[in-house]
Amino acid sequence: PAASSSSAVPPVIRSDSAKSIGAGPVLPYSPEDEDLLLSVMIARQSGTGLGFKLTPAYLLQMCIAYCATNLGNAALHRLLGKIVHQINSVVANNPTNPDMLLFWLCNSLKLSTTLAQDPVLASVYTESVESVMESTIESALRHLKACAAAGQPLPAAIERSEWSSQAQLKSVVVEHYRALDANMNSDSLLEVVARITAAMPSPRKTPAASTDTPVQANGPAN
């Protein structure tokens, strides 16, 4: 039953990146549902639909953790590629939407920082998609700066801060996402996990064991 799949998610969700996300909470999913899952978490988000502003980043971390632990290195590379491509598409398609740009800047920065500092996943992230993610972040910053130059109304977190350069704007966004992260609500996030898991079409949420090898701490498996 759909309800039982959410019980696989531990009740405590960490907001720090001191340990591997693979050792934290996971979001079990069937590989057949992966594209739909990412669409719900990324392409369909306007910045308001999932409640807590960093929900996409946390949900994506939980999917990545599950994939790395259960589906293996090749599947992890594919998943990371899909995630970064979809985030890049959202940013490219919303160059004049300051709220959307800030939303995905915060989630991209949260996700990229966590992955880059993760003792198990850092090498996979760096080798596969880090350069694309960093390019996406810089594009979003340029778009947000252009919105300000055009006199568009900006989100309060940006409007009330002192900045002039793109580097200063990035510092403002980083400070904003860290403040959001400090106020992360575990209960609300777990509720979203349960709703998303229950909505997936595959009746079996835990896929069969993969023939691929799980990701190892010393880099890609042989």
mmCIF file with all atom_site columns, C-alpha atoms in Angstrom:
data_model
loop_
_atom_site.group_PDB
_atom_site.id
_atom_site.type_symbol
_atom_site.label_atom_id
_atom_site.label_alt_id
_atom_site.label_comp_id
_atom_site.label_asym_id
_atom_site.label_entity_id
_atom_site.label_seq_id
_atom_site.pdbx_PDB_ins_code
_atom_site.Cartn_x
_atom_site.Cartn_y
_atom_site.Cartn_z
_atom_site.occupancy
_atom_site.B_iso_or_equiv
_atom_site.pdbx_formal_charge
_atom_site.auth_seq_id
_atom_site.auth_comp_id
_atom_site.auth_asym_id
_atom_site.auth_atom_id
_atom_site.pdbx_PDB_model_num
ATOM 1   C CA . PRO A 1 1   ? 0.000  0.000  0.000   1.00 0.00 ? 1   PRO A CA 1
ATOM 2   C CA . ALA A 1 2   ? 1.094  3.571  -0.655  1.00 0.00 ? 2   ALA A CA 1
ATOM 3   C CA . ALA A 1 3   ? 0.898  4.542  2.993   1.00 0.00 ? 3   ALA A CA 1
ATOM 4   C CA . SER A 1 4   ? 3.452  1.942  4.040   1.00 0.00 ? 4   SER A CA 1
ATOM 5   C CA . SER A 1 5   ? 6.151  3.332  1.709   1.00 0.00 ? 5   SER A CA 1
ATOM 6   C CA . SER A 1 6   ? 6.410  6.568  3.657   1.00 0.00 ? 6   SER A CA 1
ATOM 7   C CA . SER A 1 7   ? 7.320  4.633  6.795   1.00 0.00 ? 7   SER A CA 1
ATOM 8   C CA . ALA A 1 8   ? 10.696 3.904  5.191   1.00 0.00 ? 8   ALA A CA 1
ATOM 9   C CA . VAL A 1 9   ? 11.606 7.562  5.703   1.00 0.00 ? 9   VAL A CA 1
ATOM 10  C CA . PRO A 1 10  ? 13.209 8.145  9.129   1.00 0.00 ? 10  PRO A CA 1
ATOM 11  C CA . PRO A 1 11  ? 11.376 10.684 11.324  1.00 0.00 ? 11  PRO A CA 1
ATOM 12  C CA . VAL A 1 12  ? 14.425 12.927 11.766  1.00 0.00 ? 12  VAL A CA 1
ATOM 13  C CA . ILE A 1 13  ? 15.678 14.980 8.828   1.00 0.00 ? 13  ILE A CA 1
ATOM 14  C CA . ARG A 1 14  ? 19.073 16.621 9.251   1.00 0.00 ? 14  ARG A CA 1
ATOM 15  C CA . SER A 1 15  ? 19.705 20.106 7.906   1.00 0.00 ? 15  SER A CA 1
ATOM 16  C CA . ASP A 1 16  ? 23.492 19.830 8.166   1.00 0.00 ? 16  ASP A CA 1
ATOM 17  C CA . SER A 1 17  ? 25.826 18.194 5.673   1.00 0.00 ? 17  SER A CA 1
ATOM 18  C CA . ALA A 1 18  ? 28.363 16.751 8.142   1.00 0.00 ? 18  ALA A CA 1
ATOM 19  C CA . LYS A 1 19  ? 27.399 13.177 7.237   1.00 0.00 ? 19  LYS A CA 1
ATOM 20  C CA . SER A 1 20  ? 26.709 11.581 3.905   1.00 0.00 ? 20  SER A CA 1
ATOM 21  C CA . ILE A 1 21  ? 23.143 12.122 2.761   1.00 0.00 ? 21  ILE A CA 1
ATOM 22  C CA . GLY A 1 22  ? 23.227 8.431  2.014   1.00 0.00 ? 22  GLY A CA 1
ATOM 23  C CA . ALA A 1 23  ? 23.243 7.857  5.771   1.00 0.00 ? 23  ALA A CA 1
ATOM 24  C CA . GLY A 1 24  ? 20.220 10.088 6.289   1.00 0.00 ? 24  GLY A CA 1
ATOM 25  C CA . PRO A 1 25  ? 16.566 9.886  5.252   1.00 0.00 ? 25  PRO A CA 1
ATOM 26  C CA . VAL A 1 26  ? 15.677 8.484  1.854   1.00 0.00 ? 26  VAL A CA 1
ATOM 27  C CA . LEU A 1 27  ? 12.678 8.713  -0.430  1.00 0.00 ? 27  LEU A CA 1
ATOM 28  C CA . PRO A 1 28  ? 12.109 5.210  -1.868  1.00 0.00 ? 28  PRO A CA 1
ATOM 29  C CA . TYR A 1 29  ? 10.791 5.232  -5.421  1.00 0.00 ? 29  TYR A CA 1
ATOM 30  C CA . SER A 1 30  ? 10.421 2.916  -8.396  1.00 0.00 ? 30  SER A CA 1
ATOM 31  C CA . PRO A 1 31  ? 12.723 3.743  -11.325 1.00 0.00 ? 31  PRO A CA 1
ATOM 32  C CA . GLU A 1 32  ? 9.642  3.764  -13.563 1.00 0.00 ? 32  GLU A CA 1
ATOM 33  C CA . ASP A 1 33  ? 8.362  6.760  -11.579 1.00 0.00 ? 33  ASP A CA 1
ATOM 34  C CA . GLU A 1 34  ? 11.617 8.737  -11.677 1.00 0.00 ? 34  GLU A CA 1
ATOM 35  C CA . ASP A 1 35  ? 10.715 11.156 -14.475 1.00 0.00 ? 35  ASP A CA 1
ATOM 36  C CA . LEU A 1 36  ? 7.300  11.880 -12.981 1.00 0.00 ? 36  LEU A CA 1
ATOM 37  C CA . LEU A 1 37  ? 8.835  12.326 -9.532  1.00 0.00 ? 37  LEU A CA 1
ATOM 38  C CA . LEU A 1 38  ? 11.329 14.877 -10.828 1.00 0.00 ? 38  LEU A CA 1
ATOM 39  C CA . SER A 1 39  ? 8.620  16.693 -12.745 1.00 0.00 ? 39  SER A CA 1
ATOM 40  C CA . VAL A 1 40  ? 6.581  17.060 -9.558  1.00 0.00 ? 40  VAL A CA 1
ATOM 41  C CA . MET A 1 41  ? 9.615  18.281 -7.601  1.00 0.00 ? 41  MET A CA 1
ATOM 42  C CA . ILE A 1 42  ? 11.104 20.592 -10.225 1.00 0.00 ? 42  ILE A CA 1
ATOM 43  C CA . ALA A 1 43  ? 9.220  21.407 -13.422 1.00 0.00 ? 43  ALA A CA 1
ATOM 44  C CA . ARG A 1 44  ? 5.825  21.861 -11.753 1.00 0.00 ? 44  ARG A CA 1
ATOM 45  C CA . GLN A 1 45  ? 7.035  24.023 -8.872  1.00 0.00 ? 45  GLN A CA 1
ATOM 46  C CA . SER A 1 46  ? 6.285  27.736 -8.800  1.00 0.00 ? 46  SER A CA 1
ATOM 47  C CA . GLY A 1 47  ? 7.838  28.421 -5.410  1.00 0.00 ? 47  GLY A CA 1
ATOM 48  C CA . THR A 1 48  ? 4.627  28.006 -3.434  1.00 0.00 ? 48  THR A CA 1
ATOM 49  C CA . GLY A 1 49  ? 3.280  24.507 -4.064  1.00 0.00 ? 49  GLY A CA 1
ATOM 50  C CA . LEU A 1 50  ? 5.381  22.489 -1.611  1.00 0.00 ? 50  LEU A CA 1
ATOM 51  C CA . GLY A 1 51  ? 5.231  24.745 1.435   1.00 0.00 ? 51  GLY A CA 1
ATOM 52  C CA . PHE A 1 52  ? 8.716  25.029 2.933   1.00 0.00 ? 52  PHE A CA 1
ATOM 53  C CA . LYS A 1 53  ? 10.878 26.964 0.464   1.00 0.00 ? 53  LYS A CA 1
ATOM 54  C CA . LEU A 1 54  ? 13.723 24.412 0.405   1.00 0.00 ? 54  LEU A CA 1
ATOM 55  C CA . THR A 1 55  ? 11.449 21.396 0.051   1.00 0.00 ? 55  THR A CA 1
ATOM 56  C CA . PRO A 1 56  ? 12.638 20.554 -3.507  1.00 0.00 ? 56  PRO A CA 1
ATOM 57  C CA . ALA A 1 57  ? 16.279 20.479 -2.422  1.00 0.00 ? 57  ALA A CA 1
ATOM 58  C CA . TYR A 1 58  ? 15.515 18.206 0.536   1.00 0.00 ? 58  TYR A CA 1
ATOM 59  C CA . LEU A 1 59  ? 13.317 15.882 -1.527  1.00 0.00 ? 59  LEU A CA 1
ATOM 60  C CA . LEU A 1 60  ? 15.939 15.659 -4.263  1.00 0.00 ? 60  LEU A CA 1
ATOM 61  C CA . GLN A 1 61  ? 18.620 14.875 -1.669  1.00 0.00 ? 61  GLN A CA 1
ATOM 62  C CA . MET A 1 62  ? 16.432 12.054 -0.360  1.00 0.00 ? 62  MET A CA 1
ATOM 63  C CA . CYS A 1 63  ? 15.953 10.646 -3.877  1.00 0.00 ? 63  CYS A CA 1
ATOM 64  C CA . ILE A 1 64  ? 19.684 10.898 -4.531  1.00 0.00 ? 64  ILE A CA 1
ATOM 65  C CA . ALA A 1 65  ? 20.421 9.115  -1.248  1.00 0.00 ? 65  ALA A CA 1
ATOM 66  C CA . TYR A 1 66  ? 18.031 6.301  -2.148  1.00 0.00 ? 66  TYR A CA 1
ATOM 67  C CA . CYS A 1 67  ? 19.459 6.002  -5.663  1.00 0.00 ? 67  CYS A CA 1
ATOM 68  C CA . ALA A 1 68  ? 23.072 5.949  -4.443  1.00 0.00 ? 68  ALA A CA 1
ATOM 69  C CA . THR A 1 69  ? 22.322 3.307  -1.823  1.00 0.00 ? 69  THR A CA 1
ATOM 70  C CA . ASN A 1 70  ? 20.021 1.038  -3.833  1.00 0.00 ? 70  ASN A CA 1
ATOM 71  C CA . LEU A 1 71  ? 20.353 1.624  -7.564  1.00 0.00 ? 71  LEU A CA 1
ATOM 72  C CA . GLY A 1 72  ? 24.070 2.063  -8.146  1.00 0.00 ? 72  GLY A CA 1
ATOM 73  C CA . ASN A 1 73  ? 26.545 4.375  -9.813  1.00 0.00 ? 73  ASN A CA 1
ATOM 74  C CA . ALA A 1 74  ? 25.155 4.429  -13.356 1.00 0.00 ? 74  ALA A CA 1
ATOM 75  C CA . ALA A 1 75  ? 21.650 5.200  -12.099 1.00 0.00 ? 75  ALA A CA 1
ATOM 76  C CA . LEU A 1 76  ? 23.046 7.938  -9.844  1.00 0.00 ? 76  LEU A CA 1
ATOM 77  C CA . HIS A 1 77  ? 24.826 9.626  -12.762 1.00 0.00 ? 77  HIS A CA 1
ATOM 78  C CA . ARG A 1 78  ? 21.598 9.546  -14.772 1.00 0.00 ? 78  ARG A CA 1
ATOM 79  C CA . LEU A 1 79  ? 19.550 10.940 -11.891 1.00 0.00 ? 79  LEU A CA 1
ATOM 80  C CA . LEU A 1 80  ? 21.957 13.802 -11.230 1.00 0.00 ? 80  LEU A CA 1
ATOM 81  C CA . GLY A 1 81  ? 21.963 14.650 -14.924 1.00 0.00 ? 81  GLY A CA 1
ATOM 82  C CA . LYS A 1 82  ? 18.170 14.752 -15.048 1.00 0.00 ? 82  LYS A CA 1
ATOM 83  C CA . ILE A 1 83  ? 17.948 16.918 -11.927 1.00 0.00 ? 83  ILE A CA 1
ATOM 84  C CA . VAL A 1 84  ? 20.435 19.518 -13.126 1.00 0.00 ? 84  VAL A CA 1
ATOM 85  C CA . HIS A 1 85  ? 18.962 19.597 -16.647 1.00 0.00 ? 85  HIS A CA 1
ATOM 86  C CA . GLN A 1 86  ? 15.445 20.224 -15.310 1.00 0.00 ? 86  GLN A CA 1
ATOM 87  C CA . ILE A 1 87  ? 16.574 22.955 -12.918 1.00 0.00 ? 87  ILE A CA 1
ATOM 88  C CA . ASN A 1 88  ? 18.499 24.599 -15.754 1.00 0.00 ? 88  ASN A CA 1
ATOM 89  C CA . SER A 1 89  ? 15.382 24.483 -17.945 1.00 0.00 ? 89  SER A CA 1
ATOM 90  C CA . VAL A 1 90  ? 13.231 26.105 -15.266 1.00 0.00 ? 90  VAL A CA 1
ATOM 91  C CA . VAL A 1 91  ? 15.750 28.937 -14.843 1.00 0.00 ? 91  VAL A CA 1
ATOM 92  C CA . ALA A 1 92  ? 16.092 29.416 -18.613 1.00 0.00 ? 92  ALA A CA 1
ATOM 93  C CA . ASN A 1 93  ? 12.312 29.536 -19.037 1.00 0.00 ? 93  ASN A CA 1
ATOM 94  C CA . ASN A 1 94  ? 11.755 32.122 -16.281 1.00 0.00 ? 94  ASN A CA 1
ATOM 95  C CA . PRO A 1 95  ? 14.355 34.871 -16.837 1.00 0.00 ? 95  PRO A CA 1
ATOM 96  C CA . THR A 1 96  ? 11.961 37.685 -15.871 1.00 0.00 ? 96  THR A CA 1
ATOM 97  C CA . ASN A 1 97  ? 10.357 36.028 -12.834 1.00 0.00 ? 97  ASN A CA 1
ATOM 98  C CA . PRO A 1 98  ? 12.311 37.207 -9.748  1.00 0.00 ? 98  PRO A CA 1
ATOM 99  C CA . ASP A 1 99  ? 10.365 35.021 -7.312  1.00 0.00 ? 99  ASP A CA 1
ATOM 100 C CA . MET A 1 100 ? 10.976 31.871 -9.353  1.00 0.00 ? 100 MET A CA 1
ATOM 101 C CA . LEU A 1 101 ? 14.625 32.765 -9.839  1.00 0.00 ? 101 LEU A CA 1
ATOM 102 C CA . LEU A 1 102 ? 15.185 33.280 -6.124  1.00 0.00 ? 102 LEU A CA 1
ATOM 103 C CA . PHE A 1 103 ? 13.304 30.074 -5.300  1.00 0.00 ? 103 PHE A CA 1
ATOM 104 C CA . TRP A 1 104 ? 15.514 27.976 -7.570  1.00 0.00 ? 104 TRP A CA 1
ATOM 105 C CA . LEU A 1 105 ? 18.670 29.825 -6.610  1.00 0.00 ? 105 LEU A CA 1
ATOM 106 C CA . CYS A 1 106 ? 18.050 28.885 -2.979  1.00 0.00 ? 106 CYS A CA 1
ATOM 107 C CA . ASN A 1 107 ? 17.249 25.267 -3.789  1.00 0.00 ? 107 ASN A CA 1
ATOM 108 C CA . SER A 1 108 ? 20.165 24.934 -6.221  1.00 0.00 ? 108 SER A CA 1
ATOM 109 C CA . LEU A 1 109 ? 22.607 26.400 -3.730  1.00 0.00 ? 109 LEU A CA 1
ATOM 110 C CA . LYS A 1 110 ? 21.317 24.148 -0.952  1.00 0.00 ? 110 LYS A CA 1
ATOM 111 C CA . LEU A 1 111 ? 21.522 21.041 -3.136  1.00 0.00 ? 111 LEU A CA 1
ATOM 112 C CA . SER A 1 112 ? 24.908 21.835 -4.690  1.00 0.00 ? 112 SER A CA 1
ATOM 113 C CA . THR A 1 113 ? 26.480 22.716 -1.323  1.00 0.00 ? 113 THR A CA 1
ATOM 114 C CA . THR A 1 114 ? 25.232 19.504 0.267   1.00 0.00 ? 114 THR A CA 1
ATOM 115 C CA . LEU A 1 115 ? 26.417 17.319 -2.604  1.00 0.00 ? 115 LEU A CA 1
ATOM 116 C CA . ALA A 1 116 ? 29.808 19.026 -2.898  1.00 0.00 ? 116 ALA A CA 1
ATOM 117 C CA . GLN A 1 117 ? 30.472 18.491 0.827   1.00 0.00 ? 117 GLN A CA 1
ATOM 118 C CA . ASP A 1 118 ? 29.139 14.940 0.962   1.00 0.00 ? 118 ASP A CA 1
ATOM 119 C CA . PRO A 1 119 ? 31.939 12.445 1.751   1.00 0.00 ? 119 PRO A CA 1
ATOM 120 C CA . VAL A 1 120 ? 30.450 9.743  -0.500  1.00 0.00 ? 120 VAL A CA 1
ATOM 121 C CA . LEU A 1 121 ? 28.781 11.675 -3.313  1.00 0.00 ? 121 LEU A CA 1
ATOM 122 C CA . ALA A 1 122 ? 31.120 14.653 -3.804  1.00 0.00 ? 122 ALA A CA 1
ATOM 123 C CA . SER A 1 123 ? 33.304 12.965 -6.425  1.00 0.00 ? 123 SER A CA 1
ATOM 124 C CA . VAL A 1 124 ? 30.327 11.752 -8.463  1.00 0.00 ? 124 VAL A CA 1
ATOM 125 C CA . TYR A 1 125 ? 28.699 15.188 -8.325  1.00 0.00 ? 125 TYR A CA 1
ATOM 126 C CA . THR A 1 126 ? 31.937 16.993 -9.240  1.00 0.00 ? 126 THR A CA 1
ATOM 127 C CA . GLU A 1 127 ? 32.720 14.696 -12.150 1.00 0.00 ? 127 GLU A CA 1
ATOM 128 C CA . SER A 1 128 ? 29.237 14.608 -13.626 1.00 0.00 ? 128 SER A CA 1
ATOM 129 C CA . VAL A 1 129 ? 27.174 17.767 -13.169 1.00 0.00 ? 129 VAL A CA 1
ATOM 130 C CA . GLU A 1 130 ? 28.811 20.342 -10.887 1.00 0.00 ? 130 GLU A CA 1
ATOM 131 C CA . SER A 1 131 ? 29.910 22.592 -13.770 1.00 0.00 ? 131 SER A CA 1
ATOM 132 C CA . VAL A 1 132 ? 26.390 22.638 -15.228 1.00 0.00 ? 132 VAL A CA 1
ATOM 133 C CA . MET A 1 133 ? 24.851 23.365 -11.832 1.00 0.00 ? 133 MET A CA 1
ATOM 134 C CA . GLU A 1 134 ? 27.276 26.219 -11.217 1.00 0.00 ? 134 GLU A CA 1
ATOM 135 C CA . SER A 1 135 ? 26.499 27.635 -14.667 1.00 0.00 ? 135 SER A CA 1
ATOM 136 C CA . THR A 1 136 ? 22.775 27.432 -13.903 1.00 0.00 ? 136 THR A CA 1
ATOM 137 C CA . ILE A 1 137 ? 23.269 29.288 -10.621 1.00 0.00 ? 137 ILE A CA 1
ATOM 138 C CA . GLU A 1 138 ? 25.259 32.027 -12.332 1.00 0.00 ? 138 GLU A CA 1
ATOM 139 C CA . SER A 1 139 ? 22.587 32.338 -15.046 1.00 0.00 ? 139 SER A CA 1
ATOM 140 C CA . ALA A 1 140 ? 19.875 32.717 -12.422 1.00 0.00 ? 140 ALA A CA 1
ATOM 141 C CA . LEU A 1 141 ? 21.908 35.411 -10.680 1.00 0.00 ? 141 LEU A CA 1
ATOM 142 C CA . ARG A 1 142 ? 22.366 37.309 -13.969 1.00 0.00 ? 142 ARG A CA 1
ATOM 143 C CA . HIS A 1 143 ? 18.649 37.107 -14.673 1.00 0.00 ? 143 HIS A CA 1
ATOM 144 C CA . LEU A 1 144 ? 17.785 38.314 -11.162 1.00 0.00 ? 144 LEU A CA 1
ATOM 145 C CA . LYS A 1 145 ? 20.250 41.195 -11.460 1.00 0.00 ? 145 LYS A CA 1
ATOM 146 C CA . ALA A 1 146 ? 18.701 42.126 -14.836 1.00 0.00 ? 146 ALA A CA 1
ATOM 147 C CA . CYS A 1 147 ? 15.237 42.117 -13.240 1.00 0.00 ? 147 CYS A CA 1
ATOM 148 C CA . ALA A 1 148 ? 16.500 44.587 -10.646 1.00 0.00 ? 148 ALA A CA 1
ATOM 149 C CA . ALA A 1 149 ? 18.058 46.783 -13.344 1.00 0.00 ? 149 ALA A CA 1
ATOM 150 C CA . ALA A 1 150 ? 14.737 46.789 -15.220 1.00 0.00 ? 150 ALA A CA 1
ATOM 151 C CA . GLY A 1 151 ? 12.946 48.057 -12.137 1.00 0.00 ? 151 GLY A CA 1
ATOM 152 C CA . GLN A 1 152 ? 10.879 44.929 -11.547 1.00 0.00 ? 152 GLN A CA 1
ATOM 153 C CA . PRO A 1 153 ? 9.539  44.305 -8.031  1.00 0.00 ? 153 PRO A CA 1
ATOM 154 C CA . LEU A 1 154 ? 11.926 41.976 -6.235  1.00 0.00 ? 154 LEU A CA 1
ATOM 155 C CA . PRO A 1 155 ? 11.385 39.485 -3.404  1.00 0.00 ? 155 PRO A CA 1
ATOM 156 C CA . ALA A 1 156 ? 11.677 41.180 -0.012  1.00 0.00 ? 156 ALA A CA 1
ATOM 157 C CA . ALA A 1 157 ? 14.883 39.303 0.858   1.00 0.00 ? 157 ALA A CA 1
ATOM 158 C CA . ILE A 1 158 ? 16.586 40.871 -2.167  1.00 0.00 ? 158 ILE A CA 1
ATOM 159 C CA . GLU A 1 159 ? 14.864 44.255 -2.086  1.00 0.00 ? 159 GLU A CA 1
ATOM 160 C CA . ARG A 1 160 ? 15.857 45.069 1.478   1.00 0.00 ? 160 ARG A CA 1
ATOM 161 C CA . SER A 1 161 ? 19.520 44.080 1.093   1.00 0.00 ? 161 SER A CA 1
ATOM 162 C CA . GLU A 1 162 ? 22.444 46.221 -0.008  1.00 0.00 ? 162 GLU A CA 1
ATOM 163 C CA . TRP A 1 163 ? 24.158 44.871 -3.132  1.00 0.00 ? 163 TRP A CA 1
ATOM 164 C CA . SER A 1 164 ? 25.340 46.074 -6.521  1.00 0.00 ? 164 SER A CA 1
ATOM 165 C CA . SER A 1 165 ? 27.467 43.348 -8.109  1.00 0.00 ? 165 SER A CA 1
ATOM 166 C CA . GLN A 1 166 ? 26.498 39.803 -9.021  1.00 0.00 ? 166 GLN A CA 1
ATOM 167 C CA . ALA A 1 167 ? 28.924 38.466 -6.403  1.00 0.00 ? 167 ALA A CA 1
ATOM 168 C CA . GLN A 1 168 ? 27.254 40.591 -3.725  1.00 0.00 ? 168 GLN A CA 1
ATOM 169 C CA . LEU A 1 169 ? 23.838 39.408 -4.892  1.00 0.00 ? 169 LEU A CA 1
ATOM 170 C CA . LYS A 1 170 ? 24.992 35.802 -4.557  1.00 0.00 ? 170 LYS A CA 1
ATOM 171 C CA . SER A 1 171 ? 26.081 36.492 -0.976  1.00 0.00 ? 171 SER A CA 1
ATOM 172 C CA . VAL A 1 172 ? 22.617 37.888 -0.227  1.00 0.00 ? 172 VAL A CA 1
ATOM 173 C CA . VAL A 1 173 ? 20.959 34.784 -1.693  1.00 0.00 ? 173 VAL A CA 1
ATOM 174 C CA . VAL A 1 174 ? 23.276 32.461 0.233   1.00 0.00 ? 174 VAL A CA 1
ATOM 175 C CA . GLU A 1 175 ? 22.443 34.247 3.479   1.00 0.00 ? 175 GLU A CA 1
ATOM 176 C CA . HIS A 1 176 ? 18.743 33.978 2.634   1.00 0.00 ? 176 HIS A CA 1
ATOM 177 C CA . TYR A 1 177 ? 18.793 30.247 1.891   1.00 0.00 ? 177 TYR A CA 1
ATOM 178 C CA . ARG A 1 178 ? 20.788 29.560 5.061   1.00 0.00 ? 178 ARG A CA 1
ATOM 179 C CA . ALA A 1 179 ? 18.169 31.416 7.086   1.00 0.00 ? 179 ALA A CA 1
ATOM 180 C CA . LEU A 1 180 ? 15.461 29.322 5.432   1.00 0.00 ? 180 LEU A CA 1
ATOM 181 C CA . ASP A 1 181 ? 17.433 26.155 6.127   1.00 0.00 ? 181 ASP A CA 1
ATOM 182 C CA . ALA A 1 182 ? 17.773 27.041 9.807   1.00 0.00 ? 182 ALA A CA 1
ATOM 183 C CA . ASN A 1 183 ? 13.975 27.094 10.066  1.00 0.00 ? 183 ASN A CA 1
ATOM 184 C CA . MET A 1 184 ? 13.361 23.817 8.239   1.00 0.00 ? 184 MET A CA 1
ATOM 185 C CA . ASN A 1 185 ? 10.228 22.031 9.486   1.00 0.00 ? 185 ASN A CA 1
ATOM 186 C CA . SER A 1 186 ? 10.746 18.256 9.546   1.00 0.00 ? 186 SER A CA 1
ATOM 187 C CA . ASP A 1 187 ? 7.098  17.411 10.119  1.00 0.00 ? 187 ASP A CA 1
ATOM 188 C CA . SER A 1 188 ? 5.926  19.426 7.110   1.00 0.00 ? 188 SER A CA 1
ATOM 189 C CA . LEU A 1 189 ? 8.601  17.885 4.935   1.00 0.00 ? 189 LEU A CA 1
ATOM 190 C CA . LEU A 1 190 ? 7.658  14.353 5.946   1.00 0.00 ? 190 LEU A CA 1
ATOM 191 C CA . GLU A 1 191 ? 4.039  15.142 5.138   1.00 0.00 ? 191 GLU A CA 1
ATOM 192 C CA . VAL A 1 192 ? 5.077  16.198 1.626   1.00 0.00 ? 192 VAL A CA 1
ATOM 193 C CA . VAL A 1 193 ? 7.109  12.995 1.260   1.00 0.00 ? 193 VAL A CA 1
ATOM 194 C CA . ALA A 1 194 ? 4.067  10.904 2.169   1.00 0.00 ? 194 ALA A CA 1
ATOM 195 C CA . ARG A 1 195 ? 1.827  12.789 -0.294  1.00 0.00 ? 195 ARG A CA 1
ATOM 196 C CA . ILE A 1 196 ? 4.274  12.523 -3.177  1.00 0.00 ? 196 ILE A CA 1
ATOM 197 C CA . THR A 1 197 ? 5.027  8.855  -2.539  1.00 0.00 ? 197 THR A CA 1
ATOM 198 C CA . ALA A 1 198 ? 1.340  7.990  -2.388  1.00 0.00 ? 198 ALA A CA 1
ATOM 199 C CA . ALA A 1 199 ? 0.731  9.822  -5.673  1.00 0.00 ? 199 ALA A CA 1
ATOM 200 C CA . MET A 1 200 ? 3.250  7.785  -7.659  1.00 0.00 ? 200 MET A CA 1
ATOM 201 C CA . PRO A 1 201 ? 1.555  5.364  -10.082 1.00 0.00 ? 201 PRO A CA 1
ATOM 202 C CA . SER A 1 202 ? 3.706  2.283  -9.441  1.00 0.00 ? 202 SER A CA 1
ATOM 203 C CA . PRO A 1 203 ? 2.044  0.081  -6.807  1.00 0.00 ? 203 PRO A CA 1
ATOM 204 C CA . ARG A 1 204 ? 5.422  -1.120 -5.611  1.00 0.00 ? 204 ARG A CA 1
ATOM 205 C CA . LYS A 1 205 ? 7.546  1.774  -4.359  1.00 0.00 ? 205 LYS A CA 1
ATOM 206 C CA . THR A 1 206 ? 10.716 -0.204 -3.603  1.00 0.00 ? 206 THR A CA 1
ATOM 207 C CA . PRO A 1 207 ? 12.309 -1.520 -6.807  1.00 0.00 ? 207 PRO A CA 1
ATOM 208 C CA . ALA A 1 208 ? 13.986 -4.865 -7.189  1.00 0.00 ? 208 ALA A CA 1
ATOM 209 C CA . ALA A 1 209 ? 17.659 -5.083 -6.327  1.00 0.00 ? 209 ALA A CA 1
ATOM 210 C CA . SER A 1 210 ? 19.900 -3.573 -8.983  1.00 0.00 ? 210 SER A CA 1
ATOM 211 C CA . THR A 1 211 ? 22.722 -5.478 -10.636 1.00 0.00 ? 211 THR A CA 1
ATOM 212 C CA . ASP A 1 212 ? 24.754 -2.275 -10.517 1.00 0.00 ? 212 ASP A CA 1
ATOM 213 C CA . THR A 1 213 ? 27.046 -1.610 -7.560  1.00 0.00 ? 213 THR A CA 1
ATOM 214 C CA . PRO A 1 214 ? 26.151 0.964  -4.869  1.00 0.00 ? 214 PRO A CA 1
ATOM 215 C CA . VAL A 1 215 ? 28.267 4.102  -4.745  1.00 0.00 ? 215 VAL A CA 1
ATOM 216 C CA . GLN A 1 216 ? 31.352 3.750  -2.557  1.00 0.00 ? 216 GLN A CA 1
ATOM 217 C CA . ALA A 1 217 ? 33.002 6.407  -0.388  1.00 0.00 ? 217 ALA A CA 1
ATOM 218 C CA . ASN A 1 218 ? 36.229 6.276  -2.412  1.00 0.00 ? 218 ASN A CA 1
ATOM 219 C CA . GLY A 1 219 ? 34.557 7.206  -5.693  1.00 0.00 ? 219 GLY A CA 1
ATOM 220 C CA . PRO A 1 220 ? 32.804 5.403  -8.533  1.00 0.00 ? 220 PRO A CA 1
ATOM 221 C CA . ALA A 1 221 ? 32.549 1.681  -8.139  1.00 0.00 ? 221 ALA A CA 1
ATOM 222 C CA . ASN A 1 222 ? 34.346 -0.635 -10.548 1.00 0.00 ? 222 ASN A CA 1
#
